[in-house]
mmCIF file of C-alpha atoms in Angstrom:
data_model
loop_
_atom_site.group_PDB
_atom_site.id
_atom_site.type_symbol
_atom_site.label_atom_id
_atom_site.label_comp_id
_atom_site.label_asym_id
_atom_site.label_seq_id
_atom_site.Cartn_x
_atom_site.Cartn_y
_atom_site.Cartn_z
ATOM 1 C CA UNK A 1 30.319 3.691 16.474
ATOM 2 C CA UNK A 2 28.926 5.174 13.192
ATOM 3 C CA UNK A 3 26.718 7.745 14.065
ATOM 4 C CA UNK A 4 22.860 9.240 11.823
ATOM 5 C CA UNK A 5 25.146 11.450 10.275
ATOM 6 C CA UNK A 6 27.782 9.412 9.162
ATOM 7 C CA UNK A 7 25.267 6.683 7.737
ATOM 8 C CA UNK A 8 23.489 9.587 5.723
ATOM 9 C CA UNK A 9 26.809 10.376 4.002
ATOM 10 C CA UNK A 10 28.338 7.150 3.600
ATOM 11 C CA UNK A 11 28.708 5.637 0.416
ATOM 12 C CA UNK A 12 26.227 1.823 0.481
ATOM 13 C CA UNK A 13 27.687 0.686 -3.355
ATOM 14 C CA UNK A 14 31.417 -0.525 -2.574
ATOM 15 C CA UNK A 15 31.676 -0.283 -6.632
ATOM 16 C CA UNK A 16 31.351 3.425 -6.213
ATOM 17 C CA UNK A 17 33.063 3.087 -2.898
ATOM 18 C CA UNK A 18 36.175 2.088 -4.806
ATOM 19 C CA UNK A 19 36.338 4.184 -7.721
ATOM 20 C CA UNK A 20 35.435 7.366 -5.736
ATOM 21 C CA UNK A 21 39.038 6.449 -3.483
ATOM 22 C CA UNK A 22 40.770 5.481 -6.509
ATOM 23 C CA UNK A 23 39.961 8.833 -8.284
ATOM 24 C CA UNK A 24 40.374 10.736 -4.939
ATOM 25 C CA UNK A 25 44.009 9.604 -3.874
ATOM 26 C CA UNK A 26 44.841 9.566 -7.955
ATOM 27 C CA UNK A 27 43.926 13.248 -8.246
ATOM 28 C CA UNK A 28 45.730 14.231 -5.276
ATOM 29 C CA UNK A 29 48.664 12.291 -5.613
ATOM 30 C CA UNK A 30 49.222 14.218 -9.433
ATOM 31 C CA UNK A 31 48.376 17.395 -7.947
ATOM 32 C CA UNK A 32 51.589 16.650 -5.405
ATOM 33 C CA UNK A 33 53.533 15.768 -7.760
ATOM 34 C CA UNK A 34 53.057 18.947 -10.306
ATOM 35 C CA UNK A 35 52.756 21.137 -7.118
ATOM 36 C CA UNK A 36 56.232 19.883 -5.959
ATOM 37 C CA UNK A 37 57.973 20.019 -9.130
ATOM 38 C CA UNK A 38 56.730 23.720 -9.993
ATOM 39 C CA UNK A 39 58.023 24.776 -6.667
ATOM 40 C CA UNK A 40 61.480 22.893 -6.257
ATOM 41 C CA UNK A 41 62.035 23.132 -10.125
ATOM 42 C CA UNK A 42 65.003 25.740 -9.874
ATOM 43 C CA UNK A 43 64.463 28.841 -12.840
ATOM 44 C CA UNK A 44 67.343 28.519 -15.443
ATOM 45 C CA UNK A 45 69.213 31.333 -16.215
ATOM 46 C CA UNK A 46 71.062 32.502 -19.724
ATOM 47 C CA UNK A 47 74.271 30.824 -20.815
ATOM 48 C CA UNK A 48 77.763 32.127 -20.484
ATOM 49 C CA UNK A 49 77.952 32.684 -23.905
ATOM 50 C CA UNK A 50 75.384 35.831 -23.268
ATOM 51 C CA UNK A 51 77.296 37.297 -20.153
ATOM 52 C CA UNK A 52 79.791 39.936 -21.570
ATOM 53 C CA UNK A 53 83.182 39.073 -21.219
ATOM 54 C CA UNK A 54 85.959 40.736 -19.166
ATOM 55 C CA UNK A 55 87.027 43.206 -21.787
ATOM 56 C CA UNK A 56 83.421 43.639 -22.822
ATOM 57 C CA UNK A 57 82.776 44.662 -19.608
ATOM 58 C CA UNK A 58 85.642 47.055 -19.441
ATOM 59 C CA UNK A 59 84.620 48.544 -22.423
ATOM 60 C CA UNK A 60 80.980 49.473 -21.214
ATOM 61 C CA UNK A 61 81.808 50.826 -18.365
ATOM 62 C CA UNK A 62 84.445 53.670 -19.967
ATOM 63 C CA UNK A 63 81.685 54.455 -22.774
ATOM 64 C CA UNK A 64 78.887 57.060 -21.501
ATOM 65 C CA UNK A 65 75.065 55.973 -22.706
ATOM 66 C CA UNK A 66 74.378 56.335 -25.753
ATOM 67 C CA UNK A 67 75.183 54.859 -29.246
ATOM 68 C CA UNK A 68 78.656 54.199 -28.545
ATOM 69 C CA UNK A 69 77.331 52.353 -25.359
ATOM 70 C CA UNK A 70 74.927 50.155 -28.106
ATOM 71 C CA UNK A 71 78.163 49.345 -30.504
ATOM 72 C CA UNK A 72 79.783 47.442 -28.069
ATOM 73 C CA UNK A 73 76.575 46.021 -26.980
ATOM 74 C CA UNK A 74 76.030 45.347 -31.025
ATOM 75 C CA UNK A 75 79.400 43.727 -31.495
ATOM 76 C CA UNK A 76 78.925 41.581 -28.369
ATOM 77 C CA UNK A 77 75.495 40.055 -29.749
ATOM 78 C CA UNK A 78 76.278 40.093 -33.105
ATOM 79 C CA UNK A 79 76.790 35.770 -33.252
ATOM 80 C CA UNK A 80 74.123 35.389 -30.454
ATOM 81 C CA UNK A 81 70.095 34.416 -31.535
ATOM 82 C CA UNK A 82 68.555 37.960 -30.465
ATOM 83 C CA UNK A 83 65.855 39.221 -32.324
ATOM 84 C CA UNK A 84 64.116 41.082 -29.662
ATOM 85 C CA UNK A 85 65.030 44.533 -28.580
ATOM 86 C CA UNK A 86 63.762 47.375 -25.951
ATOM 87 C CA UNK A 87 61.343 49.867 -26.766
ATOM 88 C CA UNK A 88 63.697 52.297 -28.083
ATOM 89 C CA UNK A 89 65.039 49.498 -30.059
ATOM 90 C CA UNK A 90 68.123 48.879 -28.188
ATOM 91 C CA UNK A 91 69.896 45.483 -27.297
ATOM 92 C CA UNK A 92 68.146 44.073 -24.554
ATOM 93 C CA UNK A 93 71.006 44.415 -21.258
ATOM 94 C CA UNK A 94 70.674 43.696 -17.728
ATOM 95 C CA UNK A 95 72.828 46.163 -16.114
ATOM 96 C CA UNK A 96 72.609 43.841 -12.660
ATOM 97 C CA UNK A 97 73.400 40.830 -14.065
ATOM 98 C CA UNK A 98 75.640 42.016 -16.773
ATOM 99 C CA UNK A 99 74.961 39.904 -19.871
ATOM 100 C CA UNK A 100 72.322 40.038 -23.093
ATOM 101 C CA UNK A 101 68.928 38.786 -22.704
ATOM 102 C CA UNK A 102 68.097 36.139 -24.549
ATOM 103 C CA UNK A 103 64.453 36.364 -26.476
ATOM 104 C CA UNK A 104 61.508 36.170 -23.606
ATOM 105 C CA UNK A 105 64.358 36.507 -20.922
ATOM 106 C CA UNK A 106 63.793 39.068 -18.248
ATOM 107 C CA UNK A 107 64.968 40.462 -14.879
ATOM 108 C CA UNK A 108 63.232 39.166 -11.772
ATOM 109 C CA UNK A 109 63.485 42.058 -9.158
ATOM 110 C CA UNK A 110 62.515 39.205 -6.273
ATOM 111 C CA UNK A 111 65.058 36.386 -7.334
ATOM 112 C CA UNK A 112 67.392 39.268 -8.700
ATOM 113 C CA UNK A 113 68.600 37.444 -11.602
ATOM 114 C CA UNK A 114 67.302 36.862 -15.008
ATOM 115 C CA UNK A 115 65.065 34.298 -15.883
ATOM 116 C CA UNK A 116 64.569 32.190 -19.467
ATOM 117 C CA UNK A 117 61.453 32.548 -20.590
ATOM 118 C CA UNK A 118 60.068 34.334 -17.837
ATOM 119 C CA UNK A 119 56.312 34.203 -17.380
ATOM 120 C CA UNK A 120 55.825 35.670 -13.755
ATOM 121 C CA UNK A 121 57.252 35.122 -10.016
ATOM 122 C CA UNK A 122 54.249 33.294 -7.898
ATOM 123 C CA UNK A 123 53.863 33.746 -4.216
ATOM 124 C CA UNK A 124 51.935 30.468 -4.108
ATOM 125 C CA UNK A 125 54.847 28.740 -5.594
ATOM 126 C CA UNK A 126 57.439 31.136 -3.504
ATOM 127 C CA UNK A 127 59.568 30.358 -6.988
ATOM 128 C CA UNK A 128 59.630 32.058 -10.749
ATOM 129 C CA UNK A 129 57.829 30.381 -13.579
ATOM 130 C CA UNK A 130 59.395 30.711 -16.612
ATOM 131 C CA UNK A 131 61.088 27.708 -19.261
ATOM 132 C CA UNK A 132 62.217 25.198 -17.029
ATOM 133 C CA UNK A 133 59.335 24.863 -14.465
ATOM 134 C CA UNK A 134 56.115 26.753 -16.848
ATOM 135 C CA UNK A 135 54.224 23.206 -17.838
ATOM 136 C CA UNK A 136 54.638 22.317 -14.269
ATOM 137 C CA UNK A 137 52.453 24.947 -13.051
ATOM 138 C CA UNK A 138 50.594 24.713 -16.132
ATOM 139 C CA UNK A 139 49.631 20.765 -14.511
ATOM 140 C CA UNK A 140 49.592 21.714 -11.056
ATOM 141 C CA UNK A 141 46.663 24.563 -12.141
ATOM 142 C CA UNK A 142 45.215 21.570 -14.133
ATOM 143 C CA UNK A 143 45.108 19.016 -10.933
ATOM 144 C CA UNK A 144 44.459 21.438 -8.398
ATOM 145 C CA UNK A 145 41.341 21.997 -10.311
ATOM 146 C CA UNK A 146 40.525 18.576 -11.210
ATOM 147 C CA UNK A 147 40.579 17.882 -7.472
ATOM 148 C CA UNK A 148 38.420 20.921 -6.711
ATOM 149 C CA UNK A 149 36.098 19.680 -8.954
ATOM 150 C CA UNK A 150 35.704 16.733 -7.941
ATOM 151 C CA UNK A 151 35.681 17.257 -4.365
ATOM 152 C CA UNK A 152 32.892 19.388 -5.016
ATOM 153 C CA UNK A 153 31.108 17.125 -7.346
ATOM 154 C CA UNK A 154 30.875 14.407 -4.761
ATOM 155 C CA UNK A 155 29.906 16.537 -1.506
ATOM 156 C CA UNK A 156 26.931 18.337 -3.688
ATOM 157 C CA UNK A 157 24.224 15.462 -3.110
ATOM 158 C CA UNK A 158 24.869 16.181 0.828
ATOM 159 C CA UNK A 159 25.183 20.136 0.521
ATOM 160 C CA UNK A 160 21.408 19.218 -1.285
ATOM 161 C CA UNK A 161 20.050 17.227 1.590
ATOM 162 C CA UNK A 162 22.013 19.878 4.507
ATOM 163 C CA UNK A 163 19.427 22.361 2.837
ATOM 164 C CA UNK A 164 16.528 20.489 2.383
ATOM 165 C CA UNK A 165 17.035 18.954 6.294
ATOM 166 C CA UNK A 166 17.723 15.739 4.658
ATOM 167 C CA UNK A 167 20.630 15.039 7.436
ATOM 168 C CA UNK A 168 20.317 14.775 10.935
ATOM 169 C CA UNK A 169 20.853 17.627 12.919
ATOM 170 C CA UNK A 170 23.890 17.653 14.537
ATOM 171 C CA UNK A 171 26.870 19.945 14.099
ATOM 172 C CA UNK A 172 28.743 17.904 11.813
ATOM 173 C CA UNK A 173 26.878 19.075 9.086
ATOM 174 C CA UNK A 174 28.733 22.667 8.861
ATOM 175 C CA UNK A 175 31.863 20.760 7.760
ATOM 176 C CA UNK A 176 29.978 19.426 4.512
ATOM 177 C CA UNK A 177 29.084 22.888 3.977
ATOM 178 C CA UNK A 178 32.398 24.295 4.319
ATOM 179 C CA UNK A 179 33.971 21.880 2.444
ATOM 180 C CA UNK A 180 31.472 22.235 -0.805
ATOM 181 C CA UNK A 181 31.734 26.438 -0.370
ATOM 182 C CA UNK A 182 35.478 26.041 -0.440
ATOM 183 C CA UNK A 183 35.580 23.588 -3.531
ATOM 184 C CA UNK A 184 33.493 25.528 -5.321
ATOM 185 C CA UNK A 185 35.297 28.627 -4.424
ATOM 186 C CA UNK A 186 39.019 27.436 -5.644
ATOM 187 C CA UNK A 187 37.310 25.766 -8.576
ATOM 188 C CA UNK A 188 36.168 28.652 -9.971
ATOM 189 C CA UNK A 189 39.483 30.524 -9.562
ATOM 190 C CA UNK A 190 41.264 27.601 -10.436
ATOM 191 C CA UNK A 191 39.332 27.659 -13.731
ATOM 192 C CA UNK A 192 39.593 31.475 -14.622
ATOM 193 C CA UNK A 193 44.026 31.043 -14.396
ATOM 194 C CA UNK A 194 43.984 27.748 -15.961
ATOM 195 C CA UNK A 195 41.502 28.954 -18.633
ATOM 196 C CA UNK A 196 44.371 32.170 -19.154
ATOM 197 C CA UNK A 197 47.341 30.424 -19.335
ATOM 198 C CA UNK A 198 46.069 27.597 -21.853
ATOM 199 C CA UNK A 199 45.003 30.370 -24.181
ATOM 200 C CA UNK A 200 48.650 32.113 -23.270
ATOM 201 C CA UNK A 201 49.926 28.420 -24.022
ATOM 202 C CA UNK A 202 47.639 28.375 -27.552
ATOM 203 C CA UNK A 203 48.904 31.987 -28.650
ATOM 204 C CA UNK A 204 52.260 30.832 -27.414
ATOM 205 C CA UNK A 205 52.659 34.284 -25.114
ATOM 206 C CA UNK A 206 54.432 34.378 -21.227
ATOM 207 C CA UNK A 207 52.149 37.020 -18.910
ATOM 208 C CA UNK A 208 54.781 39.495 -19.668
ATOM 209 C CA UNK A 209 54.416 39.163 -23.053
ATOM 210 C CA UNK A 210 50.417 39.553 -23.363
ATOM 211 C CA UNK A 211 50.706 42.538 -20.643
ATOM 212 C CA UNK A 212 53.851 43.885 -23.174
ATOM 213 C CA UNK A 213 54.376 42.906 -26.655
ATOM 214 C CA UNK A 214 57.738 41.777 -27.337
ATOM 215 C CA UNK A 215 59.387 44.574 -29.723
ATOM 216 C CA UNK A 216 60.878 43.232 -32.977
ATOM 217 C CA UNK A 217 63.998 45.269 -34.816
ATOM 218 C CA UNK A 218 60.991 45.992 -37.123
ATOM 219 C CA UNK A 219 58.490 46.932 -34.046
ATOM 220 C CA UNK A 220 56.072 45.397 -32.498
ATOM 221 C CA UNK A 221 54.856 42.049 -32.750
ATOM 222 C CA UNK A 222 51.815 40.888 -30.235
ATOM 223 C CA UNK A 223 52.388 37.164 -32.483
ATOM 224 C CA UNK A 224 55.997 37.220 -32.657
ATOM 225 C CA UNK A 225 56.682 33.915 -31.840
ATOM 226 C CA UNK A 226 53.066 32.073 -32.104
ATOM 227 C CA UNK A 227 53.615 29.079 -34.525
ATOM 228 C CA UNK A 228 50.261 27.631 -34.685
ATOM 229 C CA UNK A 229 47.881 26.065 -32.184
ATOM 230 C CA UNK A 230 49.785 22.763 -32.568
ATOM 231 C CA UNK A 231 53.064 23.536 -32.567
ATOM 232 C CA UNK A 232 52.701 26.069 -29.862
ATOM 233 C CA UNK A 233 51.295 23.272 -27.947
ATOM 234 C CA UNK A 234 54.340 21.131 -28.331
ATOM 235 C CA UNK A 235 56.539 23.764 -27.446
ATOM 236 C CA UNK A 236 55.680 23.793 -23.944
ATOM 237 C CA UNK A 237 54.506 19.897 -23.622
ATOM 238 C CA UNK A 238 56.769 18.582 -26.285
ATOM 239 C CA UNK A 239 56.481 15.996 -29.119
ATOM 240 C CA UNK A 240 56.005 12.797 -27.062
ATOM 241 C CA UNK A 241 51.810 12.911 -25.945
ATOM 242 C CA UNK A 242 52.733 10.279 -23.228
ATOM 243 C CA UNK A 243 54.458 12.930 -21.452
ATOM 244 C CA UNK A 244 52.016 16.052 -21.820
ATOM 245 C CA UNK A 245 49.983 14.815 -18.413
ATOM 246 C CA UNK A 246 52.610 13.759 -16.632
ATOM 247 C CA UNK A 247 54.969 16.555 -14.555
ATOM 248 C CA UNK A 248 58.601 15.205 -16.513
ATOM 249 C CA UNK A 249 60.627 18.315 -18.442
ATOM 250 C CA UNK A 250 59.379 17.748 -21.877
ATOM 251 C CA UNK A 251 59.505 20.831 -23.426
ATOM 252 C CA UNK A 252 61.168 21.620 -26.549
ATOM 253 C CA UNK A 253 64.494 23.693 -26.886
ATOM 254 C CA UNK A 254 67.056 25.626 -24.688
ATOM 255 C CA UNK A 255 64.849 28.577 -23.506
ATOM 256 C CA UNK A 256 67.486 30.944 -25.089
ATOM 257 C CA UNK A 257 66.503 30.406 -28.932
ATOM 258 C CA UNK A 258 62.880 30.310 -30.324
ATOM 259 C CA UNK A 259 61.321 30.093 -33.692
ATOM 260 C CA UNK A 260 59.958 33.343 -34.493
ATOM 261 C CA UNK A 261 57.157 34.739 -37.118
ATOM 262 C CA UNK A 262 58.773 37.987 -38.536
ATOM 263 C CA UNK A 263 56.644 40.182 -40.435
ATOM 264 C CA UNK A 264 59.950 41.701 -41.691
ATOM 265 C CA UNK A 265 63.878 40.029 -41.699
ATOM 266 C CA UNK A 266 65.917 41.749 -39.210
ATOM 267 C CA UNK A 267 68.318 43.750 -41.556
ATOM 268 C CA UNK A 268 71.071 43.167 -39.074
ATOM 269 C CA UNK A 269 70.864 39.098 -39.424
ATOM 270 C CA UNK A 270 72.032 38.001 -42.436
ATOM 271 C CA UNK A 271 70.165 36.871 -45.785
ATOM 272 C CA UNK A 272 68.710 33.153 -45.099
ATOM 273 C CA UNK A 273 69.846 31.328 -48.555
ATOM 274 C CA UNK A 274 66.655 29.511 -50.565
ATOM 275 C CA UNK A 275 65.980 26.250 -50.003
ATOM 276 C CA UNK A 276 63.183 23.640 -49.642
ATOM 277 C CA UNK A 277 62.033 25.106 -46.578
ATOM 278 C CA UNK A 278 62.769 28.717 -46.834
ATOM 279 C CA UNK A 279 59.571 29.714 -48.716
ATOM 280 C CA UNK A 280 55.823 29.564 -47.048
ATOM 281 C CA UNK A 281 52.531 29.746 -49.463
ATOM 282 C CA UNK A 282 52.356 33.940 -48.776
ATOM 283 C CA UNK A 283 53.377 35.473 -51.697
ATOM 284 C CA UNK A 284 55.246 38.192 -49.831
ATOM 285 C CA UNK A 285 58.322 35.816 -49.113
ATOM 286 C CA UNK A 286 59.695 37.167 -45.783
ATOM 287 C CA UNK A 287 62.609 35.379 -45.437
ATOM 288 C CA UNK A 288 63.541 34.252 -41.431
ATOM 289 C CA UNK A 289 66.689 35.107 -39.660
ATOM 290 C CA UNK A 290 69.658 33.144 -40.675
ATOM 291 C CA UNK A 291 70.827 31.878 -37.062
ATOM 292 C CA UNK A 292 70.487 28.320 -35.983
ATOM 293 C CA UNK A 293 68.245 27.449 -33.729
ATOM 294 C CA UNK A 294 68.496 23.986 -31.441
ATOM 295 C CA UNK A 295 67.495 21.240 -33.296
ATOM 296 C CA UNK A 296 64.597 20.444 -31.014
ATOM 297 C CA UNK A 297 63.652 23.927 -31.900
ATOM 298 C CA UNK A 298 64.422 24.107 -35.725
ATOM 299 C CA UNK A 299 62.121 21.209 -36.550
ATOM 300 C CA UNK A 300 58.915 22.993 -35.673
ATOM 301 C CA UNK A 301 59.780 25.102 -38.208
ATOM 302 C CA UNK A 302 60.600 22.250 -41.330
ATOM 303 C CA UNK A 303 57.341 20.122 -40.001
ATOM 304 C CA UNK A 304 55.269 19.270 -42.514
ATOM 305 C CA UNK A 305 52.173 20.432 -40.591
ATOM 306 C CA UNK A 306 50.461 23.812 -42.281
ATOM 307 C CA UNK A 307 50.825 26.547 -39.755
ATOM 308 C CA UNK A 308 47.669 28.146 -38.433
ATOM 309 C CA UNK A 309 48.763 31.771 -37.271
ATOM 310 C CA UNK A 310 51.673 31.949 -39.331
ATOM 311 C CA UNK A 311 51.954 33.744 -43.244
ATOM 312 C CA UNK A 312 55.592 34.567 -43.295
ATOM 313 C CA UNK A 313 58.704 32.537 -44.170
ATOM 314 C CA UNK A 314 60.954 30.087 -42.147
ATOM 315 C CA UNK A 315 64.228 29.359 -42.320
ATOM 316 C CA UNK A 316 66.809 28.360 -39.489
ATOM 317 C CA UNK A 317 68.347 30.614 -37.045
ATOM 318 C CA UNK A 318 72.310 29.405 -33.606
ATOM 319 C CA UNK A 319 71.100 29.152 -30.239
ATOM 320 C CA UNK A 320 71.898 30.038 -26.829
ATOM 321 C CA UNK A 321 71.753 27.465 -24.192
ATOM 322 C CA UNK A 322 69.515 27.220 -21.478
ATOM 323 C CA UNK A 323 65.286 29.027 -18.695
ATOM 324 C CA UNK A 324 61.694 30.905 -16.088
ATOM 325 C CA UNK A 325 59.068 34.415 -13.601
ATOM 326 C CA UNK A 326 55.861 38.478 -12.678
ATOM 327 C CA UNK A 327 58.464 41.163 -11.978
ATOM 328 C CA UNK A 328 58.799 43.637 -14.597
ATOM 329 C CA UNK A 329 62.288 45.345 -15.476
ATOM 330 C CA UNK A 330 63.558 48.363 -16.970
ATOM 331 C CA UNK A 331 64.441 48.080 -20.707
ATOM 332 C CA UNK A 332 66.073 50.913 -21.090
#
């Protein structure tokens, strides 16, 4: 039997009735999914092509640190798309896992292996976020908050009448309290990450990379590999919009290779030869490092769109293959 309280609460239009249920169950079902997929996605790791090889290994291990340690560490990347270095401008190596890192790769002290792309390792995910899983979380943050929001939107005309004794007084009442506190609460944590990682997303930066600059063979470079709003975008959600909401692997590339904005050509890449697409409108002509990238990577940078954050030149650069999580390593 429906008690005073549950008649104040219930819903009398069965138009609203139905829309409110469809929204509800739609809402949570997406926030499942994305939830799921950024948890059980597993992080990719680099290639074999960037693990050193036997004799490599050999090699490294008889020379003391130092620049004869970097040679072999030079000759070993030399055909591999690296443009990134340590602070001291050395090749990027992970002495645990024994290979190169790829660009935006790093060591995840929790998974203990490196990570494509890594943005950060979340406890709430028990999993890293990085290349393979990133626009999963970036849609799970997006649902989660949708559903926050909306749980919160349609409790608020009974949190009104619980404080203006517009609902009988029984106990029940507490639990629309609760419920509106705690939707309100997550929403507005829920909006401060989602609001950070879509402006990460539109300056096309991981967490480690806005926390630490990614370091260039000419320096530092805080917009290194931003592209433009729009083709940062598509990076991450791809080129096919009927994907972007949905929590399928769209993104574009490998997560080993990634079109980068060089204020200066790395002097250790070769010259890129002139061509159609080899020039931008800045006068200054930097020409871009000479290594192929994937192909799903390379056309960002021959699309006919203007870039928005970029004023240096593009050319093509070879590519690694495969991707993502917060634990810092030592680049040293």
């Amino acid at each position: 039997m429906r008690n005073d309280l549950g008649e104040a609460v219930s819903m009398e239009n069965i138009g609203e009735q139905v829309v409110c249920l469809i929204a509800y169950h739609l809402l949570f079902a997406m926030f499942v999914w994305s939830y799921w997929k950024t948890i059980f996605t597993l992080p990719m790791n680099p290639s074999k092509e960037f693990h050193l090889s036997y004799a490599e290994k050999e090699l490294l291990e008889r020379e003391p640190r130092g620049e004869a340690h970097q040679e072999v560490l030079r000759r070993a990347a030399k055909d591999l798309p690296i443009y990134t270095r340590t602070m001291s401008g050395a090749i990027r190596y992970c002495d645990r896992c024994q290979l190169i890192k790829p660009d935006r790769c790093h060591h995840c002290s929790v998974c203990d292996k490196c990570i494509l792309k890594m943005d950060h390792h979340c406890p709430w995910v028990n999993n890293c976020v990085g290349f393979s899983n990133y626009k999963f979380f970036l849609l799970f943050l997006a649902y989660s908050l949708l559903y926050c929001l909306f749980i919160a939107a349609t409790d608020l005309q009974y949190f009104i009448k619980f404080w203006t004794n517009g609902l009988p007084d029984t106990q029940a009442k507490f639990h629309i309290m609760f419920l509106f506190f705690a939707a309100a609460m997550f929403s507005v944590s829920l909006s401060s990450l989602f609001g950070y990682h879509c402006w990460l997303v539109s300056k096309n930066k991981s967490t480690l990379e806005a926390f630490r600059s990614p370091v260039f063979r000419h320096g530092t470079d805080k917009n290194g590999f931003s592209l433009g709003f729009s083709k940062n975008m598509r990076q991450v959600f791809g080129d096919e919009k009927k994907y972007w909401l949905l929590p399928v692997f769209s993104s574009l590339g490998d997560g080993c290779s990634f079109p980068t904005c060089l204020v200066n050509q790395d002097p250790e890449q070769p010259s890129t030869p002139a061509g159609p697409n080899s020039t931008s409108k800045n006068p200054e002509n930097h020409p871009f490092p000479a290594k192929p990238l994937r192909e799903s990577q390379s056309h960002l940078l021959t699309d006919s769109q203007s870039w928005t954050e970029s004023s240096t030149n593009l050319g093509k650069g070879k590519a690694g293959m495969s991707n993502p999580a917060l634990t810092m390593e030592n680049e040293t």
